[in-house]
Coordinates of C-alpha atoms in Angstrom, one line a residue:
X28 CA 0.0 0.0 0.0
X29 CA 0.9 3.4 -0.4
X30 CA 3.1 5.1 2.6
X31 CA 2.0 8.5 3.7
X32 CA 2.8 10.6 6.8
X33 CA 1.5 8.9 9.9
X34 CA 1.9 7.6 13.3
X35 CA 2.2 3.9 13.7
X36 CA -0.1 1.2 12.9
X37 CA 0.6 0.4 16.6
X38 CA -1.7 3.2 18.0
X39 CA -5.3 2.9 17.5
X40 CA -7.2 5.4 16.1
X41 CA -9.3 5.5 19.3
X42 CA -6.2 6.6 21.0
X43 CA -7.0 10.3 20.2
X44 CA -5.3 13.2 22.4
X45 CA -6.0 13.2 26.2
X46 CA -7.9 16.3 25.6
X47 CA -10.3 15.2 23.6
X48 CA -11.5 12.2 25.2
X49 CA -13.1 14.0 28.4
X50 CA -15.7 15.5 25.4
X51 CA -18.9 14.2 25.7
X52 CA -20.1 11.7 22.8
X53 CA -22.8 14.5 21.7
X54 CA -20.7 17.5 22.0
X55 CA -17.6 15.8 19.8
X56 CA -20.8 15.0 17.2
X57 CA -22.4 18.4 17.2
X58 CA -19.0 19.9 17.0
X59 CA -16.5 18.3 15.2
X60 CA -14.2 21.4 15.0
X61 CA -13.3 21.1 18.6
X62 CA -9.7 19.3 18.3
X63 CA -7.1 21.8 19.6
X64 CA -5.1 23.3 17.1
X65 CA -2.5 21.1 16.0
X66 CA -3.7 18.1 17.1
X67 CA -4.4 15.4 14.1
X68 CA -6.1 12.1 14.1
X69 CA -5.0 9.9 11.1
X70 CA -7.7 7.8 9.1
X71 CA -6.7 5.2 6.5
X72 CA -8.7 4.8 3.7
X73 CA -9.1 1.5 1.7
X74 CA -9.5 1.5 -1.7
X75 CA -8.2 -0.3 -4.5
X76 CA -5.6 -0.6 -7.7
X77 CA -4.2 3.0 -8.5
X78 CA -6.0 2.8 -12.6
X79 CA -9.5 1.9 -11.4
X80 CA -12.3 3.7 -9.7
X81 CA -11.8 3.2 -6.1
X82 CA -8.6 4.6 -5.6
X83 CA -9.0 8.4 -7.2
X84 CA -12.5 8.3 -5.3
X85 CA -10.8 8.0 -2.0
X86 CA -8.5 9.9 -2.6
X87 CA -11.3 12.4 -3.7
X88 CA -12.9 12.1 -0.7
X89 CA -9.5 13.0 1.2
X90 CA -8.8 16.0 -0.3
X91 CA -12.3 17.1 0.5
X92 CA -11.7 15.8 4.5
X93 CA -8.2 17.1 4.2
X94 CA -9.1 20.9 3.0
X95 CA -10.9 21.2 7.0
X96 CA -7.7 19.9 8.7
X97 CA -7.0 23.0 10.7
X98 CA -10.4 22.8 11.8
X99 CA -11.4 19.3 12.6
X100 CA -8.2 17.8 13.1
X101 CA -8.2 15.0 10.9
X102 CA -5.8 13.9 8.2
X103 CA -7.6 11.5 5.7
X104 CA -4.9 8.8 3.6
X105 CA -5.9 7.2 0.9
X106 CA -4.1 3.6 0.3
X107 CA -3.9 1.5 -2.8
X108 CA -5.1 -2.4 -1.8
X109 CA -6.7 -5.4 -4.1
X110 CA -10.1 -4.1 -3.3
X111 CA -13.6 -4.8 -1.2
X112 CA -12.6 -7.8 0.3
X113 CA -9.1 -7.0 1.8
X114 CA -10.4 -3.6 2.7
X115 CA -13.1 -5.3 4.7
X116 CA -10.6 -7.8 6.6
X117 CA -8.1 -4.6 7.1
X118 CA -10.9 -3.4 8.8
X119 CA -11.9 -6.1 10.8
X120 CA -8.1 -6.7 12.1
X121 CA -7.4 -2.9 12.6
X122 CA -4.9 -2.5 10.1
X123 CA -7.2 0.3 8.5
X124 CA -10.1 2.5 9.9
X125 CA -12.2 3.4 6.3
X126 CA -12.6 1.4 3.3
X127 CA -14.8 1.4 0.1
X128 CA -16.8 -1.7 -0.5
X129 CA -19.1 -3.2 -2.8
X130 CA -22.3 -3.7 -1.2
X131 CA -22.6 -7.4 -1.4
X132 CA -19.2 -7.5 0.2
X133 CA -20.7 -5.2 2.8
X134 CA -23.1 -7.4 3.3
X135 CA -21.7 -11.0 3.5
X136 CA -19.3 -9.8 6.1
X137 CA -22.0 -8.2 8.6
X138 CA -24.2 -11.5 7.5
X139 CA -21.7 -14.3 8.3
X140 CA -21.7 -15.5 4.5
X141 CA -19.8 -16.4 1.5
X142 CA -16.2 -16.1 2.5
X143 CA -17.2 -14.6 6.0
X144 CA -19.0 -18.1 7.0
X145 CA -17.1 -18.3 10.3
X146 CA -15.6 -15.0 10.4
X147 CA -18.6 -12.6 11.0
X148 CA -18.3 -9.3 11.3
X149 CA -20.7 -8.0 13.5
X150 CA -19.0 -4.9 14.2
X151 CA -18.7 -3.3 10.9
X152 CA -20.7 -0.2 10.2
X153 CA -21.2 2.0 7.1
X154 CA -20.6 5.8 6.7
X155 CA -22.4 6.5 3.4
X156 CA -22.9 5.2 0.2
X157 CA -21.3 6.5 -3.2
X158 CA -21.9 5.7 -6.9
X159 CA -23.8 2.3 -8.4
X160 CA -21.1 0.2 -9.4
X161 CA -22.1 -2.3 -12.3
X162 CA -20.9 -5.5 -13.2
X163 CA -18.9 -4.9 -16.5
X164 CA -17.7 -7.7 -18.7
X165 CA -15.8 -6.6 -21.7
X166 CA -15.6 -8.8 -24.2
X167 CA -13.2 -8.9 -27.9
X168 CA -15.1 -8.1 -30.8
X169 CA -14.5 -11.1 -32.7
X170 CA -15.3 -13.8 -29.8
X171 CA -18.7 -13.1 -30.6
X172 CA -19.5 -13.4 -26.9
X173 CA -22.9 -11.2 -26.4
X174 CA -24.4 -12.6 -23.3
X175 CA -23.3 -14.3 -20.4
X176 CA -24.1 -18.0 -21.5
X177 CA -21.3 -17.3 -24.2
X178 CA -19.0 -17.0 -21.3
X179 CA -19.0 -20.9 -21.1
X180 CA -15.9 -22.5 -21.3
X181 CA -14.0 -19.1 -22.1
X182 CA -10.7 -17.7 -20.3
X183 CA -12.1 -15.0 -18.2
X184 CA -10.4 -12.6 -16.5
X185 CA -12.7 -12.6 -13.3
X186 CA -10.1 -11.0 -10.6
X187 CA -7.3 -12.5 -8.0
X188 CA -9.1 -13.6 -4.7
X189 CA -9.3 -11.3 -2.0
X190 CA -11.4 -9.1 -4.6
X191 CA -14.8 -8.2 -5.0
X192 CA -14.9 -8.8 -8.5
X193 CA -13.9 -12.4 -7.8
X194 CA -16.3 -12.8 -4.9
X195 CA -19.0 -11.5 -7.2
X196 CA -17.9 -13.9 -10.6
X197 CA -18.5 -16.6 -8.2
X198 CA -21.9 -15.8 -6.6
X199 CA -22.7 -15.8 -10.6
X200 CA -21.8 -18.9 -11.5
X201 CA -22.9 -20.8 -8.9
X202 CA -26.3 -19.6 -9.7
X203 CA -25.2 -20.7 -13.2
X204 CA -24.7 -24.1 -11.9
X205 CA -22.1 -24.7 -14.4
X206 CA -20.1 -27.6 -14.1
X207 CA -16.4 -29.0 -15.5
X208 CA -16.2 -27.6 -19.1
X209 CA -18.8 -25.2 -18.8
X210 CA -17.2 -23.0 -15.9
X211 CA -15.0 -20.0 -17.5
X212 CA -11.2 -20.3 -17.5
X213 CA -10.5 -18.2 -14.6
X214 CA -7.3 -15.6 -15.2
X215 CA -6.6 -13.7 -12.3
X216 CA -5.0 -10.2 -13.6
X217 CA -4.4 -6.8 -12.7
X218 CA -6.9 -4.3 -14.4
X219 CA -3.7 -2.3 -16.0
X220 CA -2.8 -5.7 -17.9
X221 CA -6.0 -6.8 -19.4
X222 CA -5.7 -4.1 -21.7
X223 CA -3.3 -6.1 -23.8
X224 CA -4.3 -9.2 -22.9
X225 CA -7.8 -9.3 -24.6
X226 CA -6.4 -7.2 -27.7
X227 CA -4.0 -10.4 -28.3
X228 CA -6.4 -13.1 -27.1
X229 CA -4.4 -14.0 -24.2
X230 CA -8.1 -13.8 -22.4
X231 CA -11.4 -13.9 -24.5
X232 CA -13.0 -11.4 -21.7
X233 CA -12.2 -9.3 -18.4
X234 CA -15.0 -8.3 -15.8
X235 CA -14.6 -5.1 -14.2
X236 CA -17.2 -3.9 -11.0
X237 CA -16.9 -0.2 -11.6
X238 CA -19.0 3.2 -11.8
X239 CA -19.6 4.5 -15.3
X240 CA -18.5 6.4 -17.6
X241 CA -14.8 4.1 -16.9
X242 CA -11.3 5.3 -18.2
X243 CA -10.9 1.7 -17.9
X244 CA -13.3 1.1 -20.7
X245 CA -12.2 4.2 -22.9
X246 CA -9.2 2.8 -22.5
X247 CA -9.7 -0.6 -23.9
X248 CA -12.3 0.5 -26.8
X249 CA -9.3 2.8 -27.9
X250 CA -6.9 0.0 -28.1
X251 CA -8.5 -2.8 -30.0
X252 CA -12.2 -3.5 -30.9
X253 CA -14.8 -5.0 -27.8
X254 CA -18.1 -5.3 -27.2
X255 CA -19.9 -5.3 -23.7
X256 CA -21.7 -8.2 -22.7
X257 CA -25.5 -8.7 -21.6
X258 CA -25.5 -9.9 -18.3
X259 CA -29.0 -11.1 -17.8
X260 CA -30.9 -14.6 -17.7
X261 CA -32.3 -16.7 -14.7
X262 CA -29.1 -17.1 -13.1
X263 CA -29.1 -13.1 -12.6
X264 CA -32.8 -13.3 -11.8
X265 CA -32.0 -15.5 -8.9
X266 CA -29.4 -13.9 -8.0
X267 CA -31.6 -10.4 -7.6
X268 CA -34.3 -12.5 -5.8
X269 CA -31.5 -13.3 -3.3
X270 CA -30.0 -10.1 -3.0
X271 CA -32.1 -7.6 -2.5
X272 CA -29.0 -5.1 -2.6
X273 CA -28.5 -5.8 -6.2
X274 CA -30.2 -3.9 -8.6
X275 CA -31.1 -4.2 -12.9
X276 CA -29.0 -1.5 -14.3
X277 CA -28.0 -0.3 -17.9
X278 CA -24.8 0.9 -19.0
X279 CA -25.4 4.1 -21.2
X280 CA -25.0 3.8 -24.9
X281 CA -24.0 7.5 -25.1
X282 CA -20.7 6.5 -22.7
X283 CA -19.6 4.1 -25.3
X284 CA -20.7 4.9 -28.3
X285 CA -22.4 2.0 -28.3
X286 CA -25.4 1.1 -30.4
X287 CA -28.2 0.4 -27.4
X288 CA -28.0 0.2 -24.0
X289 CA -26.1 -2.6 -22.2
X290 CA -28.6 -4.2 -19.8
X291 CA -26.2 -5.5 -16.2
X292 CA -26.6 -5.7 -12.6
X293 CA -24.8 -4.3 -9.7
X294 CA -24.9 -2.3 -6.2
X295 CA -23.4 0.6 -5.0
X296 CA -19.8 1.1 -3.6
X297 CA -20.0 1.9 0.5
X298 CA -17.7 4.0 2.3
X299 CA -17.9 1.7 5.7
X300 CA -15.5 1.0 9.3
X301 CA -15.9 -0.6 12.7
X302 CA -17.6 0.2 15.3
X303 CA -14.5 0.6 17.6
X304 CA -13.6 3.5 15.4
X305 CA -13.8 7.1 17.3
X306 CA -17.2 8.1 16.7
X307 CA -15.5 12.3 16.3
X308 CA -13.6 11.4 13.4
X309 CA -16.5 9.3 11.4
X310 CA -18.8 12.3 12.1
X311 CA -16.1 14.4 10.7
X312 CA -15.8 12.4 7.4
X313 CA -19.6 12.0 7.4
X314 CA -20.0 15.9 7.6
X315 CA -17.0 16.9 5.1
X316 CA -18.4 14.3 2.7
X317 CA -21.8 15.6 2.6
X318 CA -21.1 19.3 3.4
X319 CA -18.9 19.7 0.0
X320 CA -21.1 17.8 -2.2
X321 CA -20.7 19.9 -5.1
X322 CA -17.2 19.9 -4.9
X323 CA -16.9 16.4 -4.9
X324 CA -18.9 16.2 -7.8
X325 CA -16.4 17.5 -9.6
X326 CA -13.5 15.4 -8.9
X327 CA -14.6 12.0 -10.5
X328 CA -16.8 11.0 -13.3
X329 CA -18.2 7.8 -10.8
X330 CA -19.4 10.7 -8.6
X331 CA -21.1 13.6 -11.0
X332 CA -24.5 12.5 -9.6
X333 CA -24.3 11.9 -5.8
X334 CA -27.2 13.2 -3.9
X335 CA -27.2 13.3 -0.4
X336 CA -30.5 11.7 0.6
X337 CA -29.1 8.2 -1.5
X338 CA -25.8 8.2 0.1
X339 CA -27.2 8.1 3.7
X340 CA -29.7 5.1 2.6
X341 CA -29.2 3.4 -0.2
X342 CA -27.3 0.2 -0.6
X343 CA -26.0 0.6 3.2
X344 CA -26.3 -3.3 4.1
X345 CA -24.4 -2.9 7.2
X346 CA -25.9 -0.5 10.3
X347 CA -24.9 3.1 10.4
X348 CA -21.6 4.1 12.1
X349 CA -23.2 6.4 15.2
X350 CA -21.1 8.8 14.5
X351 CA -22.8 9.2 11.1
X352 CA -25.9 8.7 12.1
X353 CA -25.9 11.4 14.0
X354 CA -24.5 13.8 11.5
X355 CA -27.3 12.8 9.3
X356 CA -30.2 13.7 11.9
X357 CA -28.7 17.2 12.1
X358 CA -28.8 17.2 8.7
X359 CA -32.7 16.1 8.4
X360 CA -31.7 13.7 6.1
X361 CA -32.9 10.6 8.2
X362 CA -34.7 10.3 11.4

C-alpha cells in the first residue's frame, strides 16, 4: 500500500489526544471542530488498484476531509489495496479504519456468508454510500461473446481472490450451476494488464465492477475493438431475488458509443469502518463528505451524480456508524 505521513499502525485510532476524550459523545458530534489546534487524528482509507475507480475516489474524498484539517483535526490517507474484500478484513483486524466496499461484500461480512461463514463481522458499520457500481464484462469483438451463456468455457479474466470482483464472478456462477467444461477459464490479472491481454487473445473477456463512464473502458475500446456483454438470464434473476441489494441496471450507450443500452446488474460502492472507530472522526468524514457535495462532484466521473439523501440510505447493508448517524439527523436527512 501506499506510505504517507502517519503515526504507527501500533496506536489505535481510538487513542486520540487526552484532551479530547473527556468531550462528551454529543458534544464531539455536534462539534466536530473542537480538536485543539494542532492536534491530528489519522484515518486510512481502503481503496483499491491505482487505474480503477476506487482509488481516485478515496483519494477524492481526502482531499475534500483534508481541506478542513485545521479545523477538525483529521488527516484523511488514501491507500492503494486489491479491493472490497481485503479492505473489509483490514478493517476487521485494525490494520485500516475506512474502506470502500461493494455492497454485497458489505453485506456477507455483517451477515456471516460467503467467504465470512465463520468470520462474521458484526462490528462493521457504514458511513455513506457512493456511486452504483455495475458488473462490466468486456468482451473482444471477434469472440462473438454477447451474453453471459457465451461466457462458457471461455478464459475470463474474473479477478485475483481477495477481490470483489472475484467474490462476485462466483456468486454468478454458482447460480449458473455450471459444471467441469462449462465454468469459464478463470485468469486472475491486474486491471492495468487486461488491456493487452484481450487485444492479443491471451483472455477472451475481463470483468470489471466499476461506476460508469470508466477510463478503464475508454481505454480498452481505444486499443482494439470490444463489445460489452448482456449480463441477464435466470441465473441473474436469482441472483436479484436473493440479493435484495442488487439492482437491474443499464450501462449508457452515449458513454460508449455503443449502439443500445447494455442491460447489467450491480450495487453501489459503501464508504464503511468498525464500530471501535472514534465516533468524532466518522462524524467528521460523514460531515466533510456531505457538506462539499458539489465539490466532490467534480472530482470524478463515478461521482457527477451523488445526492445526499441516497448516500445516507441506499445500498447501506451494514448499520450506520453512530457517528454518522448522527450527523445525518442534524442534517434532516434521516430520522
Amino acid at each position: 500500500m501506499i506510505e504517507t505521513v502517519r503515526p504507527s499502525r501500533r496506536r489505535p485510532i481510538w487513542l486520540v489526544v487526552a484532551a479530547l476524550t473527556t468531550v462528551l459523545f454529543e458534544v464531539a458530534v455536534v462539534s466536530p471542530d473542537t480538536a485543539r489546534a494542532g492536534e491530528e487524528v489519522f484515518a486510512s482509507v481502503g481503496t483499491g488498484e491505482v487505474n480503477g475507480v476506487y482509488y481516485p475516489v478515496g483519494r477524492a474524498i481526502c482531499e475534500i476531509v483534508n481541506q478542513d484539517l485545521s479545523i477538525d483535526g483529521v488527516r484523511c490517507s488514501p491507500e492503494t489495496t486489491p479491493g472490497s474484500v481485503y479492505n473489509t478484513r483490514a478493517i476487521q483486524s485494525g490494520e485500516l479504519e475506512f474502506g470502500i466496499v461493494q455492497a454485497d461484500i458489505n453485506f456477507n461480512a455483517y451477515k456471516g456468508e460467503g467467504a465470512w461463514v465463520g468470520r462474521t463481522f458484526r462490528d462493521l458499520r457504514s458511513v455513506l454510500s457512493l456511486y452504483p457500481e455495475l458488473v462490466t464484462v468486456m468482451a473482444r469483438a471477434d469472440s462473438h461473446i454477447q451474453d453471459l451463456a457465451a461466457l462458457a468455457g471461455r478464459r475470463v479474466n474474473v479477478g485475483s481472490k481477495g477481490t470483489g470482483i472475484r467474490a462476485t464472478w462466483e456468486a454468478i456462477e454458482e447460480e449458473l450451476g455450471w459444471r467441469d467444461d462449462q465454468r469459464v477459464r478463470p485468469v486472475e490479472m491486474r486491471a492495468d494488464a487486461t488491456t493487452s491481454a484481450l487485444c492479443s487473445g491471451t483472455i477472451d473477456a475481463s470483468m470489471l465492477i466499476i461506476g460508469h463512464p470508466s477510463p478503464l473502458v475508454k481505454a480498452q475500446q481505444a486499443a482494439c475493438a470490444i463489445n460489452l456483454v448482456a449480463i441477464t438470464g435466470p441465473a441473474i434473476d436469482k441472483l436479484l431475488h436473493r440479493h435484495l441489494f442488487y439492482q437491474r441496471e443499464s450501462i449508457p450507450a452515449d458513454f460508449y458509443g455503443m449502439p443500445a443500452d447494455v442491460p447489467t446488474f450491480g450495487g453501489r460502492a459503501t464508504l464503511v469502518t468498525s464500530a471501535s472507530v472514534d465516533a468524532r472522526v466518522v462524524a467528521v468524514i460523514a460531515k466533510d463528505v456531505l457538506g462539499h457535495l458539489a465539490a466532490l462532484r467534480t472530482l470524478h466521473p463515478a461521482l457527477a451524480r451523488l445526492r445526499s439523501r441516497q448516500m445516507v440510505n441506499d445500498g447501506l447493508t451494514a448499520p450506520l456508524h453512530p457517528g454518522a448517524e448522527q450527523v445525518y439527523k442534524e442534517m434532516g436527512l434521516i430520522e
